């Protein structure tokens, strides 16, 4: 009986074992099938059951088949976020492959590569790099093929995750070269690689290269017909991010919104949709659209809540974004709540997102500072700075941005010495970055990139100087704000153009003229309503941008066009006479309703620049007067008390004052204020003109072009004839066949003939010819817009234009008839170009356009805008005399001066400009100009000749024009001798 029972038990155990084995076999088959169908949750469950049942057997399999099952189970577990299980199963698979196949085997190398990825996803990237490197070295023994390239791509990912972007780029570039060598660039893998490489370059602050690579990746996805795949949409989101990095926020928003539209069509998973929403929130944030940013980030967080763990890094990233957004909208308590939650999560997962952790800390530091907890803000900010330094070194713009933040925290906390120290370091670091970036950027790229940092230089630094009272810090502000930042964009463009034009390289010159041709064609397109354009303006703009980038690269062969960006106050000091002083006026907002003006001064013997606080802008506005229907600043004792009296001590013993205006002072003739009559005052676009002009090559081409007595009512038949005559003297096709689309909409009435201007230019011609100047006199119907443009590239030394000028503020422009055309066209132009279309000069035939008669095809309309002037080549023009009304006016900007005619002529390359601040009397102007040219003919330098001519006007005819409204509107800029 007992024996029979034992037999029964043994039989039962055998049957149970067979049943378990069968069940295990079923789990294996179900798991493999689920794996093939990418149902990774089911695959992981079934395959793990099979592996567990096999382990219960004393004869646990150790063959390659079982290793492959472990490998699939590991992959599936990793896919569903079970990283520890994935690592455990992956290690088992690699051990079996190593035992059965040996180390020098492809299967073993493949499994090592998989194991490395599991460690990386778990946040152990250092281990991932060690294992991934072993896999790479084994694969290399079999040749540098696709498997080897794949290992390089994986290693790039791991390096990226620990912030070693140079190593990531190195690995990805090597992989790309292998793909190229294998002639395998038409595959989706190659597009994905360029996508990743773009991201690495972006994180390494190489935004231009990132943008170029991402545009190629997006294009490859499209060529491969992958627009309906998640990877394509992700690439679009990356592309938007790179545009945002470069300051093109509206373009980034457009692309980001397109990626959301695609996600809503069901492309990708819900977490992909959430990721795209979070990215769009960034672009809205960078563009100042905070409400939309909060809405997008909140939706991203709600979407994530249903598909990922709320303790995950991706979820924490959105919390950081919401913390920053609520802080910027004044909801500090809500910001603090999000910020502290996010930081806590990052601290628990620090290895998985080191950079994200630092960003969250910096955001939280800013919130603490806003709430008045400055000590905690400084503590966290210092931790961020140390982390950034460890990851990227001290040359990265993120390091500089962190220094900027720390400086603000210290200023708010009353630690002024630390605030100025951090700000000085940030300014130098950002200066290096901007100069490096500018060396490969076109004008549009430079403008957008500079928008990211201009407020630091033009507002924060002088405000810090004002609040800290740190005398030594004035050196930083003079160097960085006054010499580097003020007029930076204009200076960069002028220098780049000069290098190309003076290179003597025919290829470069030809490319430059092609660029200008395209700019003119773009102007012509933009003149027309969108529905009437025969070509795509956006496409042409893209071509122009690329041409300019190519020219920037070529210019490096001929010199460094950024070299003048490193001038210091000592360079200015060296150029000053013993009785001279350089004065840089700065204006900047403080609080919500106050704009402060201060002056930085430099003299011989100074150990550093000196700071003098002057006045608030509201005090200046109280001195505004109305003259001839225009609000102006007339010379007065009150103005002198505001501007010069605070500098009385610094001006002791000074006879020569070289000053650069700021803000409203651009529209004030401060050189004519009481108490300054016995001194020589030189108005400059920047005091860097002093060292620059000392080294300049002076034009020896003794020619002049004089315009006056212009017939604005020239009939169209005569306009055609004169246009052909002017064109016959032109060498550059680009210089005609373009007109301002909006000038005709801005002028209130048709221009009347100015008889005194004919006498004016005839007198100037007589005086100039006496001293050997060859003059071209253009009057009546011959004073055409085409003849003016024909001066481009001719090296004319002196230009005199006596005509009607105009400037209209944005408010005036919108009030004019047909303003809807202006409003519609505003989207086609950047801020500077739009400003330059609202000022200009009138030439022969302008009345036809103003009366809506129109002009024949191929003939200019007689309305020359500042924008058109800016595209001419007037590099060798030593003096421009604008004998017209309001030629010195324009849109005043923070740091770039006045966007108007003076900006246009400086961009074109002219040196000194004589212009007016308000409407001028025709007869008074004639007397002034006649005396001015008579003085020049007697060998007097242009600055002294101008001042003596002004004095002559004030005393002539028994003081008929002694009132400042007749002589004070005239100012001369950038005459340093």
CSV table of N, CA, C and O in Angstrom, one decimal, residues 69-160:
chain,number,residue,atom,x,y,z
A,69,UNK,N,15.6,34.5,-25.3
A,69,UNK,CA,14.4,34.7,-24.6
A,69,UNK,C,14.6,35.8,-23.5
A,69,UNK,O,13.8,36.7,-23.3
A,70,UNK,N,15.7,35.6,-22.8
A,70,UNK,CA,16.1,36.6,-21.7
A,70,UNK,C,16.3,38.0,-22.4
A,70,UNK,O,15.9,39.0,-21.8
A,71,UNK,N,16.9,38.0,-23.5
A,71,UNK,CA,17.1,39.3,-24.2
A,71,UNK,C,15.8,40.0,-24.6
A,71,UNK,O,15.6,41.2,-24.3
A,72,UNK,N,14.8,39.2,-25.1
A,72,UNK,CA,13.6,39.8,-25.5
A,72,UNK,C,12.8,40.2,-24.2
A,72,UNK,O,12.2,41.3,-24.2
A,73,UNK,N,12.9,39.5,-23.1
A,73,UNK,CA,12.2,39.8,-21.9
A,73,UNK,C,12.8,41.1,-21.3
A,73,UNK,O,12.1,42.0,-20.8
A,74,UNK,N,14.2,41.2,-21.4
A,74,UNK,CA,14.8,42.5,-21.0
A,74,UNK,C,14.4,43.7,-21.8
A,74,UNK,O,14.1,44.7,-21.2
A,75,UNK,N,14.3,43.5,-23.1
A,75,UNK,CA,14.0,44.6,-24.0
A,75,UNK,C,12.5,45.1,-23.6
A,75,UNK,O,12.3,46.3,-23.5
A,76,UNK,N,11.6,44.1,-23.5
A,76,UNK,CA,10.2,44.4,-23.2
A,76,UNK,C,10.1,45.1,-21.8
A,76,UNK,O,9.3,46.1,-21.7
A,77,UNK,N,10.8,44.6,-20.9
A,77,UNK,CA,10.7,45.2,-19.5
A,77,UNK,C,11.2,46.6,-19.5
A,77,UNK,O,10.7,47.5,-18.9
A,78,UNK,N,12.3,46.9,-20.3
A,78,UNK,CA,12.8,48.2,-20.4
A,78,UNK,C,11.8,49.2,-21.0
A,78,UNK,O,11.6,50.3,-20.6
A,79,UNK,N,11.1,48.7,-22.1
A,79,UNK,CA,10.1,49.4,-22.8
A,79,UNK,C,9.0,49.9,-21.9
A,79,UNK,O,8.4,51.0,-22.1
A,80,UNK,N,8.6,49.1,-20.9
A,80,UNK,CA,7.5,49.5,-20.0
A,80,UNK,C,8.0,50.1,-18.7
A,80,UNK,O,7.2,50.3,-17.7
A,81,UNK,N,9.3,50.5,-18.7
A,81,UNK,CA,9.8,51.2,-17.5
A,81,UNK,C,10.3,50.4,-16.4
A,81,UNK,O,10.6,50.9,-15.3
A,82,UNK,N,10.4,49.0,-16.5
A,82,UNK,CA,10.9,48.2,-15.5
A,82,UNK,C,12.4,48.0,-15.6
A,82,UNK,O,12.9,47.0,-16.1
A,83,UNK,N,13.1,49.1,-15.3
A,83,UNK,CA,14.5,49.1,-15.7
A,83,UNK,C,15.4,48.1,-14.9
A,83,UNK,O,16.3,47.5,-15.4
A,84,UNK,N,15.1,48.0,-13.6
A,84,UNK,CA,15.9,47.0,-12.8
A,84,UNK,C,15.7,45.6,-13.3
A,84,UNK,O,16.7,44.9,-13.4
A,85,UNK,N,14.5,45.2,-13.7
A,85,UNK,CA,14.3,43.9,-14.2
A,85,UNK,C,15.0,43.8,-15.6
A,85,UNK,O,15.5,42.7,-15.9
A,86,UNK,N,14.9,44.8,-16.4
A,86,UNK,CA,15.6,44.8,-17.7
A,86,UNK,C,17.1,44.6,-17.5
A,86,UNK,O,17.7,43.8,-18.2
A,87,UNK,N,17.7,45.3,-16.6
A,87,UNK,CA,19.1,45.1,-16.3
A,87,UNK,C,19.5,43.7,-15.9
A,87,UNK,O,20.4,43.0,-16.4
A,88,UNK,N,18.7,43.2,-15.0
A,88,UNK,CA,18.9,41.8,-14.5
A,88,UNK,C,18.8,40.8,-15.6
A,88,UNK,O,19.7,39.9,-15.7
A,89,UNK,N,17.7,40.9,-16.4
A,89,UNK,CA,17.6,39.9,-17.5
A,89,UNK,C,18.7,40.1,-18.6
A,89,UNK,O,19.2,39.2,-19.2
A,90,UNK,N,19.0,41.4,-18.8
A,90,UNK,CA,20.0,41.7,-19.8
A,90,UNK,C,21.4,41.1,-19.4
A,90,UNK,O,22.2,40.6,-20.3
A,91,UNK,N,21.7,41.2,-18.1
A,91,UNK,CA,23.0,40.7,-17.7
A,91,UNK,C,23.0,39.2,-17.8
A,91,UNK,O,24.0,38.6,-18.2
A,92,UNK,N,21.9,38.5,-17.6
A,92,UNK,CA,21.8,37.1,-17.7
A,92,UNK,C,22.0,36.7,-19.2
A,92,UNK,O,22.8,35.8,-19.5
A,93,UNK,N,21.4,37.4,-20.1
A,93,UNK,CA,21.6,37.1,-21.5
A,93,UNK,C,23.0,37.3,-22.0
A,93,UNK,O,23.6,36.5,-22.7
A,94,UNK,N,23.7,38.4,-21.5
A,94,UNK,CA,25.1,38.6,-21.9
A,94,UNK,C,26.0,37.5,-21.3
A,94,UNK,O,26.9,37.1,-22.0
A,95,UNK,N,25.7,37.1,-20.1
A,95,UNK,CA,26.6,36.1,-19.5
A,95,UNK,C,26.5,34.8,-20.3
A,95,UNK,O,27.5,34.1,-20.6
A,96,UNK,N,25.2,34.4,-20.7
A,96,UNK,CA,25.1,33.2,-21.5
A,96,UNK,C,25.8,33.3,-22.8
A,96,UNK,O,26.5,32.3,-23.3
A,97,UNK,N,25.6,34.4,-23.5
A,97,UNK,CA,26.2,34.6,-24.8
A,97,UNK,C,27.8,34.5,-24.7
A,97,UNK,O,28.4,33.9,-25.5
A,98,UNK,N,28.3,35.1,-23.6
A,98,UNK,CA,29.7,35.1,-23.4
A,98,UNK,C,30.2,33.7,-23.2
A,98,UNK,O,31.3,33.3,-23.7
A,99,UNK,N,29.5,32.9,-22.4
A,99,UNK,CA,29.8,31.5,-22.1
A,99,UNK,C,29.8,30.6,-23.3
A,99,UNK,O,30.7,29.8,-23.5
A,100,UNK,N,28.7,30.8,-24.1
A,100,UNK,CA,28.5,29.9,-25.2
A,100,UNK,C,29.2,30.3,-26.5
A,100,UNK,O,29.5,29.4,-27.3
A,101,UNK,N,29.3,31.6,-26.7
A,101,UNK,CA,29.8,32.1,-28.0
A,101,UNK,C,31.2,32.7,-27.9
A,101,UNK,O,31.9,32.9,-28.9
A,102,UNK,N,31.6,33.1,-26.7
A,102,UNK,CA,32.8,33.8,-26.5
A,102,UNK,C,32.7,35.3,-26.7
A,102,UNK,O,31.6,35.8,-27.1
A,103,UNK,N,33.7,36.1,-26.3
A,103,UNK,CA,33.6,37.6,-26.3
A,103,UNK,C,33.6,38.2,-27.7
A,103,UNK,O,32.9,39.2,-28.0
A,104,UNK,N,34.4,37.6,-28.6
A,104,UNK,CA,34.6,38.2,-29.9
A,104,UNK,C,33.4,37.6,-30.8
A,104,UNK,O,33.7,36.9,-31.8
A,105,UNK,N,32.2,38.0,-30.5
A,105,UNK,CA,31.1,37.5,-31.2
A,105,UNK,C,30.0,38.6,-31.4
A,105,UNK,O,29.8,39.4,-30.5
A,106,UNK,N,29.4,38.7,-32.5
A,106,UNK,CA,28.4,39.8,-32.8
A,106,UNK,C,27.2,39.7,-31.8
A,106,UNK,O,26.7,40.7,-31.4
A,107,UNK,N,26.7,38.5,-31.6
A,107,UNK,CA,25.6,38.4,-30.7
A,107,UNK,C,25.9,38.9,-29.3
A,107,UNK,O,25.1,39.6,-28.7
A,108,UNK,N,27.1,38.6,-28.8
A,108,UNK,CA,27.5,39.1,-27.5
A,108,UNK,C,27.6,40.6,-27.5
A,108,UNK,O,27.1,41.3,-26.6
A,109,UNK,N,28.2,41.1,-28.6
A,109,UNK,CA,28.3,42.6,-28.7
A,109,UNK,C,26.9,43.3,-28.8
A,109,UNK,O,26.7,44.3,-28.1
A,110,UNK,N,26.0,42.6,-29.5
A,110,UNK,CA,24.7,43.2,-29.6
A,110,UNK,C,24.0,43.2,-28.2
A,110,UNK,O,23.3,44.2,-27.9
A,111,UNK,N,24.1,42.2,-27.5
A,111,UNK,CA,23.5,42.1,-26.2
A,111,UNK,C,24.2,43.1,-25.2
A,111,UNK,O,23.5,43.7,-24.3
A,112,UNK,N,25.5,43.3,-25.3
A,112,UNK,CA,26.2,44.3,-24.5
A,112,UNK,C,25.6,45.7,-24.8
A,112,UNK,O,25.4,46.5,-23.9
A,113,UNK,N,25.4,45.9,-26.1
A,113,UNK,CA,24.8,47.2,-26.5
A,113,UNK,C,23.4,47.4,-25.9
A,113,UNK,O,23.1,48.5,-25.4
A,114,UNK,N,22.6,46.4,-25.9
A,114,UNK,CA,21.3,46.5,-25.3
A,114,UNK,C,21.4,46.8,-23.8
A,114,UNK,O,20.7,47.6,-23.2
A,115,UNK,N,22.3,46.0,-23.1
A,115,UNK,CA,22.5,46.2,-21.7
A,115,UNK,C,22.9,47.6,-21.4
A,115,UNK,O,22.4,48.2,-20.4
A,116,UNK,N,23.8,48.2,-22.2
A,116,UNK,CA,24.2,49.6,-21.9
A,116,UNK,C,23.0,50.5,-22.0
A,116,UNK,O,22.9,51.4,-21.2
A,117,UNK,N,22.1,50.3,-22.9
A,117,UNK,CA,20.9,51.2,-23.1
A,117,UNK,C,20.0,51.1,-21.9
A,117,UNK,O,19.4,52.1,-21.4
A,118,UNK,N,19.9,49.9,-21.3
A,118,UNK,CA,19.1,49.7,-20.1
A,118,UNK,C,19.6,50.5,-18.9
A,118,UNK,O,18.9,51.2,-18.1
A,119,UNK,N,21.0,50.4,-18.7
A,119,UNK,CA,21.6,51.2,-17.7
A,119,UNK,C,21.4,52.7,-17.9
A,119,UNK,O,21.2,53.4,-16.9
A,120,UNK,N,21.5,53.1,-19.1
A,120,UNK,CA,21.3,54.5,-19.4
A,120,UNK,C,19.9,55.0,-19.1
A,120,UNK,O,19.7,56.0,-18.5
A,121,UNK,N,18.9,54.2,-19.5
A,121,UNK,CA,17.5,54.5,-19.2
A,121,UNK,C,17.3,54.6,-17.7
A,121,UNK,O,16.4,55.3,-17.2
A,122,UNK,N,18.0,53.8,-17.0
A,122,UNK,CA,17.9,53.7,-15.5
A,122,UNK,C,18.6,54.9,-14.8
A,122,UNK,O,18.5,55.1,-13.7
A,123,UNK,N,19.4,55.6,-15.6
A,123,UNK,CA,20.1,56.8,-15.1
A,123,UNK,C,21.5,56.5,-14.8
A,123,UNK,O,22.2,57.4,-14.3
A,124,UNK,N,22.0,55.3,-15.1
A,124,UNK,CA,23.4,55.0,-14.8
A,124,UNK,C,24.2,55.1,-16.1
A,124,UNK,O,24.7,54.1,-16.7
A,125,UNK,N,24.4,56.3,-16.5
A,125,UNK,CA,25.1,56.6,-17.8
A,125,UNK,C,26.6,56.3,-17.8
A,125,UNK,O,27.1,55.9,-18.8
A,126,UNK,N,27.2,56.5,-16.7
A,126,UNK,CA,28.7,56.1,-16.6
A,126,UNK,C,28.9,54.7,-16.9
A,126,UNK,O,29.8,54.2,-17.6
A,127,UNK,N,28.0,53.8,-16.3
A,127,UNK,CA,28.1,52.4,-16.5
A,127,UNK,C,27.7,52.1,-17.9
A,127,UNK,O,28.4,51.2,-18.6
A,128,UNK,N,26.7,52.8,-18.5
A,128,UNK,CA,26.3,52.6,-19.8
A,128,UNK,C,27.5,52.8,-20.8
A,128,UNK,O,27.7,52.1,-21.8
A,129,UNK,N,28.3,53.9,-20.5
A,129,UNK,CA,29.4,54.2,-21.4
A,129,UNK,C,30.4,53.1,-21.4
A,129,UNK,O,31.0,52.7,-22.4
A,130,UNK,N,30.7,52.6,-20.2
A,130,UNK,CA,31.7,51.5,-20.0
A,130,UNK,C,31.3,50.3,-20.8
A,130,UNK,O,32.1,49.7,-21.6
A,131,UNK,N,30.0,49.8,-20.7
A,131,UNK,CA,29.5,48.7,-21.4
A,131,UNK,C,29.4,48.9,-22.9
A,131,UNK,O,29.8,48.1,-23.7
A,132,UNK,N,28.9,50.2,-23.2
A,132,UNK,CA,28.7,50.5,-24.6
A,132,UNK,C,30.1,50.6,-25.3
A,132,UNK,O,30.2,50.2,-26.5
A,133,UNK,N,31.1,51.0,-24.7
A,133,UNK,CA,32.4,51.1,-25.3
A,133,UNK,C,33.0,49.7,-25.5
A,133,UNK,O,33.6,49.4,-26.6
A,134,UNK,N,32.7,48.7,-24.6
A,134,UNK,CA,33.1,47.3,-24.9
A,134,UNK,C,32.4,46.8,-26.1
A,134,UNK,O,33.0,46.1,-27.0
A,135,UNK,N,31.1,47.1,-26.2
A,135,UNK,CA,30.3,46.6,-27.4
A,135,UNK,C,30.9,47.2,-28.7
A,135,UNK,O,31.1,46.5,-29.7
A,136,UNK,N,31.2,48.5,-28.6
A,136,UNK,CA,31.8,49.2,-29.8
A,136,UNK,C,33.1,48.6,-30.2
A,136,UNK,O,33.3,48.3,-31.4
A,137,UNK,N,34.0,48.3,-29.3
A,137,UNK,CA,35.3,47.8,-29.6
A,137,UNK,C,35.2,46.4,-30.2
A,137,UNK,O,36.0,46.0,-31.1
A,138,UNK,N,34.3,45.6,-29.7
A,138,UNK,CA,34.1,44.2,-30.3
A,138,UNK,C,33.6,44.4,-31.8
A,138,UNK,O,34.0,43.7,-32.7
A,139,UNK,N,32.6,45.2,-32.0
A,139,UNK,CA,32.0,45.4,-33.3
A,139,UNK,C,33.0,46.0,-34.3
A,139,UNK,O,33.0,45.6,-35.5
A,140,UNK,N,34.0,46.8,-33.8
A,140,UNK,CA,35.0,47.3,-34.7
A,140,UNK,C,35.9,46.2,-35.3
A,140,UNK,O,36.4,46.4,-36.4
A,141,UNK,N,36.0,45.1,-34.5
A,141,UNK,CA,36.8,44.0,-35.0
A,141,UNK,C,36.2,43.4,-36.3
A,141,UNK,O,36.9,42.7,-37.1
A,142,UNK,N,34.9,43.6,-36.4
A,142,UNK,CA,34.3,43.0,-37.6
A,142,UNK,C,34.1,44.0,-38.7
A,142,UNK,O,33.4,43.8,-39.7
A,143,UNK,N,34.8,45.2,-38.6
A,143,UNK,CA,34.8,46.2,-39.6
A,143,UNK,C,33.9,47.4,-39.2
A,143,UNK,O,33.1,47.3,-38.3
A,144,UNK,N,34.2,48.5,-39.8
A,144,UNK,CA,33.5,49.8,-39.4
A,144,UNK,C,32.2,49.9,-40.2
A,144,UNK,O,32.1,50.8,-41.1
A,145,UNK,N,31.3,49.0,-40.0
A,145,UNK,CA,30.0,48.9,-40.7
A,145,UNK,C,28.9,49.6,-39.9
A,145,UNK,O,29.1,50.3,-38.9
A,146,UNK,N,27.7,49.1,-40.2
A,146,UNK,CA,26.5,49.7,-39.6
A,146,UNK,C,26.4,49.4,-38.1
A,146,UNK,O,26.0,50.3,-37.3
A,147,UNK,N,26.8,48.2,-37.7
A,147,UNK,CA,26.8,47.9,-36.2
A,147,UNK,C,27.7,48.8,-35.4
A,147,UNK,O,27.4,49.2,-34.3
A,148,UNK,N,28.9,49.0,-36.0
A,148,UNK,CA,29.9,49.9,-35.4
A,148,UNK,C,29.3,51.3,-35.3
A,148,UNK,O,29.4,51.9,-34.2
A,149,UNK,N,28.7,51.8,-36.4
A,149,UNK,CA,28.1,53.1,-36.3
A,149,UNK,C,27.0,53.2,-35.3
A,149,UNK,O,26.9,54.2,-34.6
A,150,UNK,N,26.2,52.1,-35.2
A,150,UNK,CA,25.2,52.1,-34.2
A,150,UNK,C,25.7,52.2,-32.8
A,150,UNK,O,25.2,52.9,-31.9
A,151,UNK,N,26.8,51.6,-32.5
A,151,UNK,CA,27.5,51.7,-31.2
A,151,UNK,C,27.9,53.1,-30.9
A,151,UNK,O,27.8,53.7,-29.8
A,152,UNK,N,28.4,53.8,-31.9
A,152,UNK,CA,28.8,55.2,-31.8
A,152,UNK,C,27.6,56.1,-31.5
A,152,UNK,O,27.7,57.0,-30.6
A,153,UNK,N,26.5,55.8,-32.2
A,153,UNK,CA,25.3,56.6,-31.9
A,153,UNK,C,24.8,56.4,-30.5
A,153,UNK,O,24.4,57.4,-29.8
A,154,UNK,N,24.8,55.2,-30.0
A,154,UNK,CA,24.4,54.9,-28.6
A,154,UNK,C,25.3,55.6,-27.6
A,154,UNK,O,24.8,56.2,-26.7
A,155,UNK,N,26.6,55.5,-27.9
A,155,UNK,CA,27.5,56.2,-27.0
A,155,UNK,C,27.3,57.7,-26.9
A,155,UNK,O,27.4,58.4,-25.9
A,156,UNK,N,27.0,58.2,-28.1
A,156,UNK,CA,26.7,59.7,-28.2
A,156,UNK,C,25.5,60.0,-27.3
A,156,UNK,O,25.5,61.0,-26.6
A,157,UNK,N,24.5,59.1,-27.3
A,157,UNK,CA,23.3,59.4,-26.4
A,157,UNK,C,23.7,59.4,-24.9
A,157,UNK,O,23.3,60.2,-24.2
A,158,UNK,N,24.6,58.4,-24.5
A,158,UNK,CA,25.0,58.3,-23.1
A,158,UNK,C,25.8,59.6,-22.7
A,158,UNK,O,25.6,60.1,-21.6
A,159,UNK,N,26.7,60.0,-23.6
A,159,UNK,CA,27.5,61.2,-23.3
A,159,UNK,C,26.6,62.4,-23.2
A,159,UNK,O,26.8,63.3,-22.3
A,160,UNK,N,25.6,62.5,-24.1
A,160,UNK,CA,24.7,63.6,-24.0
A,160,UNK,C,23.9,63.6,-22.7
A,160,UNK,O,23.7,64.7,-22.1
